[in-house]
PDB file of C-alpha atoms in Angstrom:
ATOM      1  CA  MET A   1     102.523  74.867 102.451  1.00 85.00           C
ATOM      2  CA  LYS A   2     104.442  72.078 100.708  1.00 93.00           C
ATOM      3  CA  VAL A   3     102.422  69.122  99.450  1.00 96.00           C
ATOM      4  CA  LEU A   4     104.168  65.805  99.991  1.00 96.00           C
ATOM      5  CA  ASP A   5     104.438  63.467  97.001  1.00 97.00           C
ATOM      6  CA  LEU A   6     103.424  60.082  98.400  1.00 98.00           C
ATOM      7  CA  GLU A   7     104.719  58.238  95.324  1.00 98.00           C
ATOM      8  CA  LEU A   8     108.117  59.742  96.101  1.00 98.00           C
ATOM      9  CA  VAL A   9     107.786  58.487  99.674  1.00 98.00           C
ATOM     10  CA  THR A  10     107.129  54.963  98.408  1.00 98.00           C
ATOM     11  CA  ASN A  11     110.085  55.009  96.027  1.00 98.00           C
ATOM     12  CA  GLU A  12     112.460  56.459  98.601  1.00 98.00           C
ATOM     13  CA  VAL A  13     111.455  53.953 101.270  1.00 98.00           C
ATOM     14  CA  ALA A  14     112.036  51.144  98.759  1.00 98.00           C
ATOM     15  CA  ARG A  15     115.498  52.509  97.998  1.00 98.00           C
ATOM     16  CA  LEU A  16     116.378  52.885 101.678  1.00 98.00           C
ATOM     17  CA  CYS A  17     115.268  49.322 102.454  1.00 98.00           C
ATOM     18  CA  ILE A  18     117.620  47.993  99.787  1.00 98.00           C
ATOM     19  CA  GLU A  19     120.548  50.259 100.662  1.00 98.00           C
ATOM     20  CA  ALA A  20     120.276  49.585 104.387  1.00 98.00           C
ATOM     21  CA  ASN A  21     120.633  45.865 103.712  1.00 98.00           C
ATOM     22  CA  TYR A  22     123.351  46.100 101.042  1.00 98.00           C
ATOM     23  CA  PHE A  23     125.640  48.867 102.296  1.00 98.00           C
ATOM     24  CA  ILE A  24     127.166  49.077 105.757  1.00 96.00           C
ATOM     25  CA  GLY A  25     127.671  52.584 107.142  1.00 95.00           C
ATOM     26  CA  ASN A  26     131.197  53.922 106.739  1.00 95.00           C
ATOM     27  CA  ASP A  27     131.318  54.763 110.447  1.00 96.00           C
ATOM     28  CA  VAL A  28     130.547  51.159 111.378  1.00 97.00           C
ATOM     29  CA  LEU A  29     132.924  49.598 108.842  1.00 97.00           C
ATOM     30  CA  ASN A  30     135.761  51.880 109.901  1.00 97.00           C
ATOM     31  CA  LYS A  31     135.178  50.958 113.551  1.00 97.00           C
ATOM     32  CA  ILE A  32     135.251  47.237 112.764  1.00 97.00           C
ATOM     33  CA  LYS A  33     138.543  47.712 110.887  1.00 97.00           C
ATOM     34  CA  GLU A  34     139.958  49.644 113.840  1.00 97.00           C
ATOM     35  CA  CYS A  35     138.905  46.908 116.271  1.00 97.00           C
ATOM     36  CA  GLN A  36     140.372  44.192 114.039  1.00 96.00           C
ATOM     37  CA  LYS A  37     143.795  45.778 114.441  1.00 95.00           C
ATOM     38  CA  THR A  38     143.574  45.868 118.243  1.00 95.00           C
ATOM     39  CA  GLU A  39     141.765  42.560 118.875  1.00 97.00           C
ATOM     40  CA  THR A  40     143.886  40.278 121.074  1.00 94.00           C
ATOM     41  CA  SER A  41     142.166  36.994 120.199  1.00 97.00           C
ATOM     42  CA  ASP A  42     143.524  35.307 117.055  1.00 96.00           C
ATOM     43  CA  LEU A  43     140.111  33.790 116.359  1.00 97.00           C
ATOM     44  CA  GLY A  44     138.511  37.176 116.990  1.00 97.00           C
ATOM     45  CA  LYS A  45     140.823  38.774 114.439  1.00 97.00           C
ATOM     46  CA  VAL A  46     139.839  36.174 111.844  1.00 97.00           C
ATOM     47  CA  ILE A  47     136.121  36.688 112.521  1.00 97.00           C
ATOM     48  CA  LEU A  48     136.418  40.483 112.224  1.00 98.00           C
ATOM     49  CA  SER A  49     138.350  40.069 108.968  1.00 97.00           C
ATOM     50  CA  GLN A  50     135.576  37.834 107.638  1.00 97.00           C
ATOM     51  CA  ILE A  51     132.934  40.388 108.644  1.00 97.00           C
ATOM     52  CA  ILE A  52     134.848  43.121 106.795  1.00 97.00           C
ATOM     53  CA  GLU A  53     135.190  40.900 103.719  1.00 97.00           C
ATOM     54  CA  ASN A  54     131.490  40.019 103.856  1.00 97.00           C
ATOM     55  CA  ASP A  55     130.467  43.689 104.051  1.00 97.00           C
ATOM     56  CA  GLU A  56     132.752  44.627 101.148  1.00 97.00           C
ATOM     57  CA  ILE A  57     131.378  41.805  98.977  1.00 97.00           C
ATOM     58  CA  ALA A  58     127.794  42.838  99.793  1.00 97.00           C
ATOM     59  CA  ALA A  59     128.478  46.422  98.715  1.00 96.00           C
ATOM     60  CA  LYS A  60     130.359  45.404  95.565  1.00 97.00           C
ATOM     61  CA  ASP A  61     127.879  42.772  94.386  1.00 97.00           C
ATOM     62  CA  ASN A  62     124.678  44.486  95.602  1.00 96.00           C
ATOM     63  CA  VAL A  63     123.570  41.645  97.861  1.00 97.00           C
ATOM     64  CA  PRO A  64     122.433  41.670 101.506  1.00 97.00           C
ATOM     65  CA  MET A  65     125.058  41.664 104.257  1.00 96.00           C
ATOM     66  CA  CYS A  66     122.988  39.042 106.101  1.00 95.00           C
ATOM     67  CA  GLN A  67     120.244  36.595 105.167  1.00 94.00           C
ATOM     68  CA  ASP A  68     118.088  38.118 107.920  1.00 96.00           C
ATOM     69  CA  THR A  69     117.018  41.334 106.230  1.00 97.00           C
ATOM     70  CA  GLY A  70     114.871  42.310 109.164  1.00 95.00           C
ATOM     71  CA  LEU A  71     111.536  43.712 110.173  1.00 97.00           C
ATOM     72  CA  VAL A  72     111.511  47.312 108.955  1.00 98.00           C
ATOM     73  CA  VAL A  73     111.411  50.010 111.622  1.00 98.00           C
ATOM     74  CA  VAL A  74     110.739  53.521 110.326  1.00 98.00           C
ATOM     75  CA  PHE A  75     111.372  56.741 112.216  1.00 98.00           C
ATOM     76  CA  LEU A  76     109.230  59.398 110.546  1.00 98.00           C
ATOM     77  CA  GLU A  77     109.581  63.112 111.238  1.00 98.00           C
ATOM     78  CA  ILE A  78     106.886  65.280 109.629  1.00 98.00           C
ATOM     79  CA  GLY A  79     107.116  69.053 109.552  1.00 97.00           C
ATOM     80  CA  THR A  80     103.935  70.860 110.526  1.00 97.00           C
ATOM     81  CA  GLU A  81     104.213  72.945 107.336  1.00 97.00           C
ATOM     82  CA  VAL A  82     103.801  69.822 105.166  1.00 97.00           C
ATOM     83  CA  LYS A  83     100.418  68.922 103.674  1.00 97.00           C
ATOM     84  CA  ILE A  84      99.754  65.238 103.127  1.00 97.00           C
ATOM     85  CA  ASN A  85      96.987  64.261 100.729  1.00 95.00           C
ATOM     86  CA  GLY A  86      96.417  60.599 101.459  1.00 96.00           C
ATOM     87  CA  ASP A  87      97.816  57.947 103.792  1.00 97.00           C
ATOM     88  CA  ILE A  88     101.564  58.275 104.383  1.00 98.00           C
ATOM     89  CA  TYR A  89     101.633  55.007 106.322  1.00 98.00           C
ATOM     90  CA  SER A  90     100.237  53.111 103.332  1.00 98.00           C
ATOM     91  CA  ALA A  91     102.835  54.825 101.139  1.00 98.00           C
ATOM     92  CA  ILE A  92     105.613  53.701 103.494  1.00 98.00           C
ATOM     93  CA  ASN A  93     104.376  50.120 103.574  1.00 98.00           C
ATOM     94  CA  ALA A  94     104.096  50.115  99.775  1.00 98.00           C
ATOM     95  CA  GLY A  95     107.741  51.192  99.722  1.00 98.00           C
ATOM     96  CA  VAL A  96     108.732  48.374 102.051  1.00 98.00           C
ATOM     97  CA  ALA A  97     106.942  45.828  99.858  1.00 98.00           C
ATOM     98  CA  LYS A  98     108.567  47.265  96.717  1.00 98.00           C
ATOM     99  CA  GLY A  99     112.046  47.379  98.247  1.00 98.00           C
ATOM    100  CA  TYR A 100     111.918  43.826  99.536  1.00 98.00           C
ATOM    101  CA  LYS A 101     110.657  42.568  96.160  1.00 98.00           C
ATOM    102  CA  ASP A 102     113.029  44.568  93.966  1.00 98.00           C
ATOM    103  CA  GLY A 103     116.020  43.975  96.245  1.00 97.00           C
ATOM    104  CA  TYR A 104     115.397  40.230  96.590  1.00 96.00           C
ATOM    105  CA  LEU A 105     115.326  40.639 100.357  1.00 98.00           C
ATOM    106  CA  ARG A 106     113.977  37.922 102.647  1.00 97.00           C
ATOM    107  CA  LYS A 107     110.386  38.416 103.743  1.00 97.00           C
ATOM    108  CA  SER A 108     110.366  37.846 107.488  1.00 96.00           C
ATOM    109  CA  VAL A 109     107.074  39.323 108.716  1.00 97.00           C
ATOM    110  CA  ILE A 110     104.109  37.238 109.851  1.00 97.00           C
ATOM    111  CA  ARG A 111     100.542  38.567 109.955  1.00 97.00           C
ATOM    112  CA  HIS A 112      99.801  37.347 113.496  1.00 97.00           C
ATOM    113  CA  PRO A 113     102.169  36.303 116.291  1.00 96.00           C
ATOM    114  CA  LEU A 114     100.194  33.094 116.930  1.00 98.00           C
ATOM    115  CA  ASP A 115      99.081  31.766 113.538  1.00 97.00           C
ATOM    116  CA  ARG A 116     102.554  32.568 112.065  1.00 97.00           C
ATOM    117  CA  VAL A 117     101.437  33.096 108.446  1.00 98.00           C
ATOM    118  CA  ASN A 118     103.956  35.093 106.375  1.00 98.00           C
ATOM    119  CA  THR A 119     102.640  38.323 104.796  1.00 98.00           C
ATOM    120  CA  GLN A 120     104.924  37.635 101.787  1.00 97.00           C
ATOM    121  CA  ASP A 121     106.051  41.263 101.355  1.00 98.00           C
ATOM    122  CA  ASN A 122     107.702  42.100 104.719  1.00 98.00           C
ATOM    123  CA  THR A 123     104.903  44.480 105.707  1.00 98.00           C
ATOM    124  CA  PRO A 124     103.686  46.002 107.885  1.00 98.00           C
ATOM    125  CA  ALA A 125     106.573  48.126 109.084  1.00 98.00           C
ATOM    126  CA  VAL A 126     106.794  49.462 112.639  1.00 98.00           C
ATOM    127  CA  ILE A 127     106.481  53.234 112.269  1.00 98.00           C
ATOM    128  CA  HIS A 128     107.332  55.854 114.907  1.00 98.00           C
ATOM    129  CA  THR A 129     106.068  59.358 114.064  1.00 98.00           C
ATOM    130  CA  LYS A 130     107.159  62.741 115.363  1.00 97.00           C
ATOM    131  CA  LEU A 131     105.860  66.193 114.376  1.00 97.00           C
ATOM    132  CA  VAL A 132     108.425  68.957 113.873  1.00 98.00           C
ATOM    133  CA  PRO A 133     106.980  72.460 114.442  1.00 97.00           C
ATOM    134  CA  GLY A 134     107.658  75.031 111.712  1.00 96.00           C
ATOM    135  CA  SER A 135     109.384  72.608 109.313  1.00 97.00           C
ATOM    136  CA  ASP A 136     108.351  71.909 105.725  1.00 96.00           C
ATOM    137  CA  LYS A 137     110.494  68.743 105.534  1.00 97.00           C
ATOM    138  CA  VAL A 138     109.823  65.066 106.000  1.00 98.00           C
ATOM    139  CA  LYS A 139     112.653  62.901 107.325  1.00 98.00           C
ATOM    140  CA  ILE A 140     112.487  59.140 106.943  1.00 98.00           C
ATOM    141  CA  ILE A 141     114.908  56.782 108.678  1.00 98.00           C
ATOM    142  CA  VAL A 142     114.644  53.128 107.673  1.00 98.00           C
ATOM    143  CA  ALA A 143     116.193  50.693 110.160  1.00 98.00           C
ATOM    144  CA  PRO A 144     115.666  46.990 109.339  1.00 97.00           C
ATOM    145  CA  LYS A 145     115.992  44.999 112.567  1.00 96.00           C
ATOM    146  CA  GLY A 146     116.993  41.345 112.546  1.00 94.00           C
ATOM    147  CA  GLY A 147     115.449  38.794 114.871  1.00 94.00           C
ATOM    148  CA  GLY A 148     118.684  37.552 116.421  1.00 93.00           C
ATOM    149  CA  SER A 149     119.661  40.871 117.943  1.00 94.00           C
ATOM    150  CA  GLU A 150     116.104  41.994 118.691  1.00 96.00           C
ATOM    151  CA  ASN A 151     115.354  38.818 120.622  1.00 96.00           C
ATOM    152  CA  MET A 152     118.140  39.619 123.079  1.00 96.00           C
ATOM    153  CA  SER A 153     116.594  42.946 124.108  1.00 96.00           C
ATOM    154  CA  THR A 154     115.873  43.447 127.800  1.00 98.00           C
ATOM    155  CA  LEU A 155     113.848  45.871 129.928  1.00 98.00           C
ATOM    156  CA  LYS A 156     113.635  46.349 133.672  1.00 98.00           C
ATOM    157  CA  MET A 157     111.710  48.702 135.916  1.00 98.00           C
ATOM    158  CA  PHE A 158     114.283  49.573 138.587  1.00 98.00           C
ATOM    159  CA  LYS A 159     113.736  51.231 141.921  1.00 97.00           C
ATOM    160  CA  PRO A 160     115.394  54.669 141.955  1.00 97.00           C
ATOM    161  CA  ALA A 161     117.590  53.454 144.823  1.00 97.00           C
ATOM    162  CA  ASP A 162     119.195  50.909 142.468  1.00 97.00           C
ATOM    163  CA  GLY A 163     120.921  53.858 140.835  1.00 96.00           C
ATOM    164  CA  VAL A 164     123.657  53.847 138.213  1.00 97.00           C
ATOM    165  CA  GLU A 165     125.394  50.789 139.669  1.00 97.00           C
ATOM    166  CA  GLY A 166     122.219  48.751 139.215  1.00 98.00           C
ATOM    167  CA  ILE A 167     121.919  49.994 135.646  1.00 98.00           C
ATOM    168  CA  LYS A 168     125.523  49.088 134.788  1.00 98.00           C
ATOM    169  CA  LYS A 169     125.148  45.568 136.185  1.00 98.00           C
ATOM    170  CA  PHE A 170     121.896  45.064 134.290  1.00 98.00           C
ATOM    171  CA  VAL A 171     123.369  46.206 130.963  1.00 98.00           C
ATOM    172  CA  VAL A 172     126.525  44.096 131.315  1.00 98.00           C
ATOM    173  CA  ASP A 173     124.543  41.041 132.452  1.00 98.00           C
ATOM    174  CA  SER A 174     122.260  41.494 129.425  1.00 98.00           C
ATOM    175  CA  ILE A 175     125.287  41.315 127.121  1.00 98.00           C
ATOM    176  CA  LYS A 176     126.727  38.287 128.909  1.00 97.00           C
ATOM    177  CA  ASN A 177     123.394  36.468 128.692  1.00 97.00           C
ATOM    178  CA  ALA A 178     123.060  37.364 125.015  1.00 97.00           C
ATOM    179  CA  GLY A 179     126.427  35.792 124.218  1.00 96.00           C
ATOM    180  CA  GLY A 180     126.846  35.179 120.511  1.00 96.00           C
ATOM    181  CA  ASN A 181     123.108  35.357 119.682  1.00 96.00           C
ATOM    182  CA  PRO A 182     123.067  39.018 118.508  1.00 96.00           C
ATOM    183  CA  CYS A 183     126.156  38.423 116.292  1.00 96.00           C
ATOM    184  CA  PRO A 184     128.773  40.521 118.080  1.00 97.00           C
ATOM    185  CA  PRO A 185     130.492  42.871 117.757  1.00 97.00           C
ATOM    186  CA  ILE A 186     127.311  44.733 118.602  1.00 97.00           C
ATOM    187  CA  VAL A 187     126.101  48.275 119.034  1.00 98.00           C
ATOM    188  CA  VAL A 188     124.335  48.660 122.374  1.00 98.00           C
ATOM    189  CA  GLY A 189     121.425  51.060 122.745  1.00 98.00           C
ATOM    190  CA  VAL A 190     120.394  51.924 126.312  1.00 98.00           C
ATOM    191  CA  GLY A 191     117.243  53.866 127.143  1.00 98.00           C
ATOM    192  CA  ILE A 192     116.916  55.293 130.648  1.00 98.00           C
ATOM    193  CA  GLY A 193     113.843  57.125 131.890  1.00 98.00           C
ATOM    194  CA  GLY A 194     110.467  57.913 130.405  1.00 98.00           C
ATOM    195  CA  ASN A 195     108.155  55.047 131.285  1.00 98.00           C
ATOM    196  CA  PHE A 196     107.719  51.362 130.379  1.00 97.00           C
ATOM    197  CA  GLU A 197     107.266  51.806 126.629  1.00 97.00           C
ATOM    198  CA  ARG A 198     109.266  55.002 126.184  1.00 98.00           C
ATOM    199  CA  CYS A 199     112.535  53.627 127.563  1.00 98.00           C
ATOM    200  CA  ALA A 200     112.370  50.874 124.920  1.00 98.00           C
ATOM    201  CA  GLU A 201     111.908  53.496 122.205  1.00 98.00           C
ATOM    202  CA  LEU A 202     114.835  55.469 123.594  1.00 98.00           C
ATOM    203  CA  ALA A 203     117.061  52.388 123.413  1.00 98.00           C
ATOM    204  CA  LYS A 204     116.135  51.844 119.763  1.00 98.00           C
ATOM    205  CA  GLU A 205     116.577  55.519 118.885  1.00 97.00           C
ATOM    206  CA  ALA A 206     120.052  55.374 120.451  1.00 98.00           C
ATOM    207  CA  LEU A 207     121.081  52.842 117.794  1.00 97.00           C
ATOM    208  CA  LEU A 208     120.620  55.474 115.066  1.00 97.00           C
ATOM    209  CA  ARG A 209     123.524  57.575 116.287  1.00 97.00           C
ATOM    210  CA  GLU A 210     126.928  57.657 114.584  1.00 96.00           C
ATOM    211  CA  ILE A 211     129.439  55.236 116.082  1.00 96.00           C
ATOM    212  CA  GLU A 212     131.972  57.901 117.073  1.00 94.00           C
ATOM    213  CA  ASP A 213     129.629  60.670 118.215  1.00 95.00           C
ATOM    214  CA  ILE A 214     129.804  62.034 121.745  1.00 94.00           C
ATOM    215  CA  ASN A 215     126.656  62.422 123.808  1.00 97.00           C
ATOM    216  CA  PRO A 216     126.096  66.125 124.649  1.00 97.00           C
ATOM    217  CA  ASP A 217     124.835  65.082 128.096  1.00 97.00           C
ATOM    218  CA  PRO A 218     127.998  64.637 130.212  1.00 98.00           C
ATOM    219  CA  ILE A 219     126.319  62.131 132.533  1.00 97.00           C
ATOM    220  CA  ALA A 220     125.207  59.927 129.646  1.00 98.00           C
ATOM    221  CA  ALA A 221     128.546  60.395 127.847  1.00 98.00           C
ATOM    222  CA  ALA A 222     130.494  59.165 130.871  1.00 98.00           C
ATOM    223  CA  LEU A 223     128.169  56.185 131.253  1.00 98.00           C
ATOM    224  CA  GLU A 224     128.657  55.256 127.587  1.00 98.00           C
ATOM    225  CA  VAL A 225     132.430  55.172 128.009  1.00 98.00           C
ATOM    226  CA  GLU A 226     132.263  53.132 131.205  1.00 98.00           C
ATOM    227  CA  LEU A 227     129.742  50.641 129.835  1.00 98.00           C
ATOM    228  CA  LEU A 228     131.756  50.081 126.659  1.00 98.00           C
ATOM    229  CA  LYS A 229     134.809  49.153 128.723  1.00 98.00           C
ATOM    230  CA  LEU A 230     132.828  46.876 131.024  1.00 98.00           C
ATOM    231  CA  ILE A 231     131.167  45.130 128.087  1.00 98.00           C
ATOM    232  CA  ASN A 232     134.430  44.619 126.220  1.00 98.00           C
ATOM    233  CA  ASP A 233     135.963  43.190 129.391  1.00 97.00           C
ATOM    234  CA  THR A 234     133.374  40.368 129.422  1.00 97.00           C
ATOM    235  CA  ASN A 235     135.349  38.319 126.854  1.00 96.00           C
ATOM    236  CA  VAL A 236     132.174  37.543 124.906  1.00 97.00           C
ATOM    237  CA  GLY A 237     134.067  38.681 121.815  1.00 97.00           C
ATOM    238  CA  PRO A 238     133.309  38.484 118.079  1.00 97.00           C
ATOM    239  CA  GLN A 239     130.443  36.048 117.422  1.00 96.00           C
ATOM    240  CA  GLY A 240     130.566  35.101 121.127  1.00 96.00           C
ATOM    241  CA  LEU A 241     133.815  33.125 120.697  1.00 97.00           C
ATOM    242  CA  GLY A 242     136.030  35.246 122.952  1.00 97.00           C
ATOM    243  CA  GLY A 243     138.004  38.430 122.572  1.00 97.00           C
ATOM    244  CA  LYS A 244     137.934  42.084 123.538  1.00 96.00           C
ATOM    245  CA  THR A 245     135.648  43.293 120.715  1.00 97.00           C
ATOM    246  CA  THR A 246     132.188  42.524 122.064  1.00 98.00           C
ATOM    247  CA  ALA A 247     130.718  45.975 121.355  1.00 98.00           C
ATOM    248  CA  LEU A 248     131.656  48.648 118.846  1.00 98.00           C
ATOM    249  CA  ALA A 249     129.838  51.350 120.804  1.00 98.00           C
ATOM    250  CA  VAL A 250     127.352  51.986 123.583  1.00 98.00           C
ATOM    251  CA  LYS A 251     124.772  54.733 123.085  1.00 98.00           C
ATOM    252  CA  VAL A 252     122.691  55.978 126.013  1.00 98.00           C
ATOM    253  CA  GLU A 253     119.553  58.105 125.660  1.00 98.00           C
ATOM    254  CA  THR A 254     117.672  59.519 128.652  1.00 98.00           C
ATOM    255  CA  GLN A 255     114.349  61.212 129.357  1.00 98.00           C
ATOM    256  CA  ALA A 256     112.513  62.654 132.327  1.00 98.00           C
ATOM    257  CA  CYS A 257     110.580  60.109 134.370  1.00 98.00           C
ATOM    258  CA  HIS A 258     108.343  59.700 137.429  1.00 98.00           C
ATOM    259  CA  PHE A 259     110.224  60.161 140.694  1.00 97.00           C
ATOM    260  CA  ALA A 260     109.176  56.673 141.827  1.00 97.00           C
ATOM    261  CA  SER A 261     110.527  55.022 138.661  1.00 97.00           C
ATOM    262  CA  LEU A 262     113.793  54.171 136.912  1.00 98.00           C
ATOM    263  CA  PRO A 263     112.948  52.331 133.665  1.00 98.00           C
ATOM    264  CA  VAL A 264     115.899  50.906 131.695  1.00 98.00           C
ATOM    265  CA  ALA A 265     115.884  49.133 128.317  1.00 98.00           C
ATOM    266  CA  VAL A 266     118.706  47.552 126.340  1.00 98.00           C
ATOM    267  CA  ASN A 267     118.353  47.110 122.580  1.00 98.00           C
ATOM    268  CA  LEU A 268     121.121  45.503 120.521  1.00 97.00           C
ATOM    269  CA  ASN A 269     122.205  45.867 116.914  1.00 96.00           C
ATOM    270  CA  CYS A 270     124.367  43.255 115.244  1.00 95.00           C
ATOM    271  CA  HIS A 271     127.586  44.384 113.567  1.00 93.00           C
ATOM    272  CA  ALA A 272     125.636  45.410 110.438  1.00 92.00           C
ATOM    273  CA  ALA A 273     123.905  48.224 112.417  1.00 92.00           C
ATOM    274  CA  ARG A 274     121.571  48.900 109.486  1.00 95.00           C
ATOM    275  CA  HIS A 275     119.905  52.259 108.992  1.00 96.00           C
ATOM    276  CA  LYS A 276     119.615  54.745 106.109  1.00 97.00           C
ATOM    277  CA  GLU A 277     117.758  58.052 105.890  1.00 97.00           C
ATOM    278  CA  VAL A 278     116.432  60.677 103.514  1.00 98.00           C
ATOM    279  CA  THR A 279     114.952  64.161 103.924  1.00 98.00           C
ATOM    280  CA  LEU A 280     112.221  65.174 101.466  1.00 97.00           C
TER     281      LEU A 280
END
């Protein structure tokens, strides 16, 4: 059985925190460049060009793409053939603190939602853990989440009779109401099914997918295509100032649910769509 090096976990989490904030994913940058060429709004074209320039400067000069360097969300997959001597959650939070210090990243986390005192090191992270049977690997995905996009998240417990038409209206209305607040062009994560808390997790997990991937579920894949068109027809546009590039992609994740329920959550990523991963 492999013994996990917790010091390595700390160092890798620190690296991922920095890289997620400095370096945009190639899939996202390429999509923004593609949309810039097809954008019909002159102002929208200028905004997309500025976003591309900003992302290229951040990568070249090793500085954050945005001043909001986010609350760190970690998706942790632990193989059942891995032995952990110690507290992996403490190791992850030590990595977050190290990354935000070494990378000169803004510390945005407060210790309590009501007294609003800053923890000064951007911890604690929000950590989601999954066990992987038979594996001797540990996968860590670091996804810093900014407040502007996170604050525009929505969740609704539908009646099953509301069906797919109710879901589509809810998602599109969520984007219209969000306007420029989540810094469009956005990536839209939609979670359908599970229960109250699980559909929100599904929506966030959806944001980890590659921009151009195709959902293996044909029902979800068709819904992604339709929602993307509906959202880009809203004329919210880049930074909410009009245009056809409101969303770069829509990603839908589904799960079994109670037959009396139809939970739906919408989680938005700004155009940075930050996430980096490592397998140990």
